[in-house]
Amino acid sequence: MTESKRSNIIHILWIFFLLALPVTSFPYFPGSIGGGASVRPLSVYPLIVLLILVITPTLWKRPLPRTLLPFLAFILAATASAVWAATQSMGELRAVSPLMRGVRGLAALGIGSAFYLAAMIIPRSIIDLRASLRWLYTGFGLALIWGSLQIIYVLKPVPQFFALMSQVQRFISSRKLMPKRVSGLTYEPKWFAEQICFLLVPWLLAAVVTRQSVFRWRWRWVTIELILLAWASIVLIFTYSRTGVFVLLILYSLAALLFWRQLFHFLHLDQLTLRQASFKDWAMRITLVCGVIILVLGTIYIAGTKNNYFARLWTFWNSETAGSDDYFEYIAFKQRFVYADTAMRIFEDYPLQGVGPGNYAFYFDTYLPNQPWNRQPDILRQITYTEGRDKLITPKNLFAKILAETGLIGFATFLVFILAILGCMIYLLLSSEEEWKYFGLAGLFGITAFVIIAFSFDSFAIPSMWILFGFITAACHLRKAMKSNPT
């Protein structure tokens, strides 16, 4: 194979990889590579070939970022914990053995590692990074189109249309569509919302506030990124993911806090004073700001009227509908605290090495707090065996999962890895070049989203955080290379 042909194949595979990122539960997966799991990223297919052609050879040929050192230490800690767990005598749970669970846990971490390495290694210049973002946006553009079509039957039930959409979704995801929530191309609405917050909004929001774009097209202050940001925000609301909406509001608030001067300049408020500005000028601008706030909150409220589950956020204080004296129990969030609390109880007894990747489920019944769970149906389902229910419980919290399953050693190495990513982000933010600052700002938004969302997910195989971390690492490494070798 000639070098030119090999380069073209790699380019095509990388484009396929980025376009396929929104598909996280592809139904056609062999059992040998996780066909029974909920997380089945379509991008794994091109990733396997990229591992052979690019990633593995590069590991031995090119200088790599030092960020890899704590990451490799975390992998070693997780592997050591899995080996220790294999020596313990534990019975099967729902026809799943601890050995099988440990292998799957390490396999999920391996898949996540491959995603991180791909995003870190394959872009070899700022041009590659910009092109990668364009293809990432294209893939999510397709996901947003599909999500927008789902909004139609969410707003107004159309049985025939929903049936048609569901038939098509069967070829995209292993789970059926929900008639009252938008799932996009993912397994469930929550995944779609978190995907948007992780992989899309940080880059788009950074581009909008810094007035940068990876596309040539621009009409005055309107860019492709601005259009995608508004579109993604609207679609996200109809996922009815409380975490997703909360993260979106946090990211917007952070952007407003950091760039309030630019916002005032955009609204021409910095050119006005109370003495020289007419009442009409102030009224128009204040009305515009208030209008945007009302529009966002109004959209959330109106969307919530179409979904009772989401509307629980504010109906708790309605005496006619409130059925609980515990707000978190009422909004069906209290079980998340229980899962995390159980993980911490496990950690207290296995503080050094943890119980092994994926083995939280085998200890769940033993370490679950001893109290009545009749008002927690999700927990009752986990502790009551039902035929056909073979999926094992997870902590639903990445930090709690790492502590319980890999112990202090694993958590410490993972924390150092996150701090290394944070260091890359700060290095880029302090850059004198605006384009590198853009990647640093996107990293800031992305890490903020990660810190919040990590309390509600626990899978290492989901690509979102790894692609974000990989692009931040790649940008930092490329800038350092340019400074050391300007030619």
mmCIF file with all atom_site columns, N, CA and C in Angstrom, residues 81 84 88 340-356 363-368 400 403-408:
data_model
loop_
_atom_site.group_PDB
_atom_site.id
_atom_site.type_symbol
_atom_site.label_atom_id
_atom_site.label_alt_id
_atom_site.label_comp_id
_atom_site.label_asym_id
_atom_site.label_entity_id
_atom_site.label_seq_id
_atom_site.pdbx_PDB_ins_code
_atom_site.Cartn_x
_atom_site.Cartn_y
_atom_site.Cartn_z
_atom_site.occupancy
_atom_site.B_iso_or_equiv
_atom_site.pdbx_formal_charge
_atom_site.auth_seq_id
_atom_site.auth_comp_id
_atom_site.auth_asym_id
_atom_site.auth_atom_id
_atom_site.pdbx_PDB_model_num
ATOM 1  N N  . SER A 1 81  ? -6.469  -3.826  40.226 1.00 0.00 ? 81  SER A N  1
ATOM 2  C CA . SER A 1 81  ? -7.680  -4.049  41.011 1.00 0.00 ? 81  SER A CA 1
ATOM 3  C C  . SER A 1 81  ? -8.489  -5.207  40.457 1.00 0.00 ? 81  SER A C  1
ATOM 4  N N  . TRP A 1 84  ? -6.756  -8.450  41.441 1.00 0.00 ? 84  TRP A N  1
ATOM 5  C CA . TRP A 1 84  ? -7.049  -8.768  42.836 1.00 0.00 ? 84  TRP A CA 1
ATOM 6  C C  . TRP A 1 84  ? -8.469  -9.314  42.989 1.00 0.00 ? 84  TRP A C  1
ATOM 7  N N  . GLN A 1 88  ? -10.745 -13.304 44.449 1.00 0.00 ? 88  GLN A N  1
ATOM 8  C CA . GLN A 1 88  ? -11.747 -13.401 45.500 1.00 0.00 ? 88  GLN A CA 1
ATOM 9  C C  . GLN A 1 88  ? -12.840 -14.394 45.098 1.00 0.00 ? 88  GLN A C  1
ATOM 10 N N  . ALA A 1 340 ? -24.688 6.292   45.174 1.00 0.00 ? 340 ALA A N  1
ATOM 11 C CA . ALA A 1 340 ? -23.380 6.858   45.515 1.00 0.00 ? 340 ALA A CA 1
ATOM 12 C C  . ALA A 1 340 ? -23.014 6.528   46.961 1.00 0.00 ? 340 ALA A C  1
ATOM 13 N N  . ASP A 1 341 ? -23.991 6.599   47.860 1.00 0.00 ? 341 ASP A N  1
ATOM 14 C CA . ASP A 1 341 ? -23.741 6.284   49.265 1.00 0.00 ? 341 ASP A CA 1
ATOM 15 C C  . ASP A 1 341 ? -23.311 4.830   49.421 1.00 0.00 ? 341 ASP A C  1
ATOM 16 N N  . THR A 1 342 ? -23.943 3.942   48.673 1.00 0.00 ? 342 THR A N  1
ATOM 17 C CA . THR A 1 342 ? -23.556 2.524   48.711 1.00 0.00 ? 342 THR A CA 1
ATOM 18 C C  . THR A 1 342 ? -22.127 2.343   48.212 1.00 0.00 ? 342 THR A C  1
ATOM 19 N N  . ALA A 1 343 ? -21.773 3.060   47.166 1.00 0.00 ? 343 ALA A N  1
ATOM 20 C CA . ALA A 1 343 ? -20.406 2.991   46.637 1.00 0.00 ? 343 ALA A CA 1
ATOM 21 C C  . ALA A 1 343 ? -19.396 3.448   47.687 1.00 0.00 ? 343 ALA A C  1
ATOM 22 N N  . MET A 1 344 ? -19.734 4.507   48.416 1.00 0.00 ? 344 MET A N  1
ATOM 23 C CA . MET A 1 344 ? -18.823 5.000   49.440 1.00 0.00 ? 344 MET A CA 1
ATOM 24 C C  . MET A 1 344 ? -18.701 3.996   50.594 1.00 0.00 ? 344 MET A C  1
ATOM 25 N N  . ARG A 1 345 ? -19.772 3.287   50.907 1.00 0.00 ? 345 ARG A N  1
ATOM 26 C CA . ARG A 1 345 ? -19.700 2.249   51.944 1.00 0.00 ? 345 ARG A CA 1
ATOM 27 C C  . ARG A 1 345 ? -18.763 1.123   51.512 1.00 0.00 ? 345 ARG A C  1
ATOM 28 N N  . ILE A 1 346 ? -18.830 0.766   50.231 1.00 0.00 ? 346 ILE A N  1
ATOM 29 C CA . ILE A 1 346 ? -17.920 -0.262  49.701 1.00 0.00 ? 346 ILE A CA 1
ATOM 30 C C  . ILE A 1 346 ? -16.479 0.235   49.790 1.00 0.00 ? 346 ILE A C  1
ATOM 31 N N  . PHE A 1 347 ? -16.272 1.495   49.414 1.00 0.00 ? 347 PHE A N  1
ATOM 32 C CA . PHE A 1 347 ? -14.933 2.079   49.450 1.00 0.00 ? 347 PHE A CA 1
ATOM 33 C C  . PHE A 1 347 ? -14.345 2.051   50.867 1.00 0.00 ? 347 PHE A C  1
ATOM 34 N N  . GLU A 1 348 ? -15.178 2.301   51.864 1.00 0.00 ? 348 GLU A N  1
ATOM 35 C CA . GLU A 1 348 ? -14.690 2.309   53.246 1.00 0.00 ? 348 GLU A CA 1
ATOM 36 C C  . GLU A 1 348 ? -14.120 0.956   53.665 1.00 0.00 ? 348 GLU A C  1
ATOM 37 N N  . ASP A 1 349 ? -14.657 -0.133  53.117 1.00 0.00 ? 349 ASP A N  1
ATOM 38 C CA . ASP A 1 349 ? -14.150 -1.466  53.463 1.00 0.00 ? 349 ASP A CA 1
ATOM 39 C C  . ASP A 1 349 ? -13.028 -1.932  52.542 1.00 0.00 ? 349 ASP A C  1
ATOM 40 N N  . TYR A 1 350 ? -12.940 -1.336  51.344 1.00 0.00 ? 350 TYR A N  1
ATOM 41 C CA . TYR A 1 350 ? -11.878 -1.697  50.380 1.00 0.00 ? 350 TYR A CA 1
ATOM 42 C C  . TYR A 1 350 ? -11.205 -0.408  49.892 1.00 0.00 ? 350 TYR A C  1
ATOM 43 N N  . PRO A 1 351 ? -10.567 0.330   50.796 1.00 0.00 ? 351 PRO A N  1
ATOM 44 C CA . PRO A 1 351 ? -10.082 1.678   50.454 1.00 0.00 ? 351 PRO A CA 1
ATOM 45 C C  . PRO A 1 351 ? -8.886  1.719   49.514 1.00 0.00 ? 351 PRO A C  1
ATOM 46 N N  . LEU A 1 352 ? -8.038  0.720   49.534 1.00 0.00 ? 352 LEU A N  1
ATOM 47 C CA . LEU A 1 352 ? -6.799  0.789   48.774 1.00 0.00 ? 352 LEU A CA 1
ATOM 48 C C  . LEU A 1 352 ? -6.978  0.385   47.317 1.00 0.00 ? 352 LEU A C  1
ATOM 49 N N  . GLN A 1 353 ? -7.501  -0.828  47.091 1.00 0.00 ? 353 GLN A N  1
ATOM 50 C CA . GLN A 1 353 ? -7.570  -1.365  45.736 1.00 0.00 ? 353 GLN A CA 1
ATOM 51 C C  . GLN A 1 353 ? -8.990  -1.424  45.177 1.00 0.00 ? 353 GLN A C  1
ATOM 52 N N  . GLY A 1 354 ? -10.011 -1.173  46.003 1.00 0.00 ? 354 GLY A N  1
ATOM 53 C CA . GLY A 1 354 ? -11.380 -1.269  45.512 1.00 0.00 ? 354 GLY A CA 1
ATOM 54 C C  . GLY A 1 354 ? -11.800 -2.709  45.311 1.00 0.00 ? 354 GLY A C  1
ATOM 55 N N  . VAL A 1 355 ? -12.941 -2.906  44.695 1.00 0.00 ? 355 VAL A N  1
ATOM 56 C CA . VAL A 1 355 ? -13.480 -4.261  44.510 1.00 0.00 ? 355 VAL A CA 1
ATOM 57 C C  . VAL A 1 355 ? -13.328 -4.760  43.081 1.00 0.00 ? 355 VAL A C  1
ATOM 58 N N  . GLY A 1 356 ? -12.667 -3.960  42.227 1.00 0.00 ? 356 GLY A N  1
ATOM 59 C CA . GLY A 1 356 ? -12.464 -4.388  40.846 1.00 0.00 ? 356 GLY A CA 1
ATOM 60 C C  . GLY A 1 356 ? -13.439 -3.736  39.888 1.00 0.00 ? 356 GLY A C  1
ATOM 61 N N  . TYR A 1 363 ? -21.571 -6.270  45.261 1.00 0.00 ? 363 TYR A N  1
ATOM 62 C CA . TYR A 1 363 ? -21.539 -5.825  46.650 1.00 0.00 ? 363 TYR A CA 1
ATOM 63 C C  . TYR A 1 363 ? -22.741 -4.936  46.996 1.00 0.00 ? 363 TYR A C  1
ATOM 64 N N  . PHE A 1 364 ? -23.557 -4.630  46.012 1.00 0.00 ? 364 PHE A N  1
ATOM 65 C CA . PHE A 1 364 ? -24.629 -3.654  46.195 1.00 0.00 ? 364 PHE A CA 1
ATOM 66 C C  . PHE A 1 364 ? -25.609 -4.065  47.293 1.00 0.00 ? 364 PHE A C  1
ATOM 67 N N  . ASP A 1 365 ? -26.117 -5.292  47.247 1.00 0.00 ? 365 ASP A N  1
ATOM 68 C CA . ASP A 1 365 ? -27.098 -5.733  48.241 1.00 0.00 ? 365 ASP A CA 1
ATOM 69 C C  . ASP A 1 365 ? -26.534 -5.700  49.657 1.00 0.00 ? 365 ASP A C  1
ATOM 70 N N  . THR A 1 366 ? -25.263 -6.077  49.797 1.00 0.00 ? 366 THR A N  1
ATOM 71 C CA . THR A 1 366 ? -24.644 -6.141  51.116 1.00 0.00 ? 366 THR A CA 1
ATOM 72 C C  . THR A 1 366 ? -24.442 -4.757  51.727 1.00 0.00 ? 366 THR A C  1
ATOM 73 N N  . TYR A 1 367 ? -24.045 -3.797  50.911 1.00 0.00 ? 367 TYR A N  1
ATOM 74 C CA . TYR A 1 367 ? -23.694 -2.472  51.422 1.00 0.00 ? 367 TYR A CA 1
ATOM 75 C C  . TYR A 1 367 ? -24.805 -1.440  51.260 1.00 0.00 ? 367 TYR A C  1
ATOM 76 N N  . LEU A 1 368 ? -25.939 -1.830  50.704 1.00 0.00 ? 368 LEU A N  1
ATOM 77 C CA . LEU A 1 368 ? -27.079 -0.928  50.610 1.00 0.00 ? 368 LEU A CA 1
ATOM 78 C C  . LEU A 1 368 ? -27.568 -0.588  52.023 1.00 0.00 ? 368 LEU A C  1
ATOM 79 N N  . ALA A 1 400 ? -17.774 8.103   42.247 1.00 0.00 ? 400 ALA A N  1
ATOM 80 C CA . ALA A 1 400 ? -18.079 7.048   43.217 1.00 0.00 ? 400 ALA A CA 1
ATOM 81 C C  . ALA A 1 400 ? -17.684 5.686   42.661 1.00 0.00 ? 400 ALA A C  1
ATOM 82 N N  . LEU A 1 403 ? -13.856 5.261   42.960 1.00 0.00 ? 403 LEU A N  1
ATOM 83 C CA . LEU A 1 403 ? -13.471 5.040   44.359 1.00 0.00 ? 403 LEU A CA 1
ATOM 84 C C  . LEU A 1 403 ? -13.811 3.623   44.814 1.00 0.00 ? 403 LEU A C  1
ATOM 85 N N  . ALA A 1 404 ? -15.038 3.176   44.515 1.00 0.00 ? 404 ALA A N  1
ATOM 86 C CA . ALA A 1 404 ? -15.478 1.860   44.984 1.00 0.00 ? 404 ALA A CA 1
ATOM 87 C C  . ALA A 1 404 ? -14.770 0.731   44.249 1.00 0.00 ? 404 ALA A C  1
ATOM 88 N N  . GLU A 1 405 ? -14.488 0.912   42.959 1.00 0.00 ? 405 GLU A N  1
ATOM 89 C CA . GLU A 1 405 ? -13.990 -0.205  42.152 1.00 0.00 ? 405 GLU A CA 1
ATOM 90 C C  . GLU A 1 405 ? -12.479 -0.214  41.963 1.00 0.00 ? 405 GLU A C  1
ATOM 91 N N  . THR A 1 406 ? -11.820 0.931   42.124 1.00 0.00 ? 406 THR A N  1
ATOM 92 C CA . THR A 1 406 ? -10.361 0.946   41.976 1.00 0.00 ? 406 THR A CA 1
ATOM 93 C C  . THR A 1 406 ? -9.653  1.508   43.207 1.00 0.00 ? 406 THR A C  1
ATOM 94 N N  . GLY A 1 407 ? -10.410 1.954   44.204 1.00 0.00 ? 407 GLY A N  1
ATOM 95 C CA . GLY A 1 407 ? -9.823  2.408   45.455 1.00 0.00 ? 407 GLY A CA 1
ATOM 96 C C  . GLY A 1 407 ? -9.091  3.734   45.349 1.00 0.00 ? 407 GLY A C  1
ATOM 97 N N  . LEU A 1 408 ? -8.363  4.048   46.402 1.00 0.00 ? 408 LEU A N  1
ATOM 98 C CA . LEU A 1 408 ? -7.634  5.320   46.456 1.00 0.00 ? 408 LEU A CA 1
ATOM 99 C C  . LEU A 1 408 ? -6.571  5.423   45.370 1.00 0.00 ? 408 LEU A C  1
#
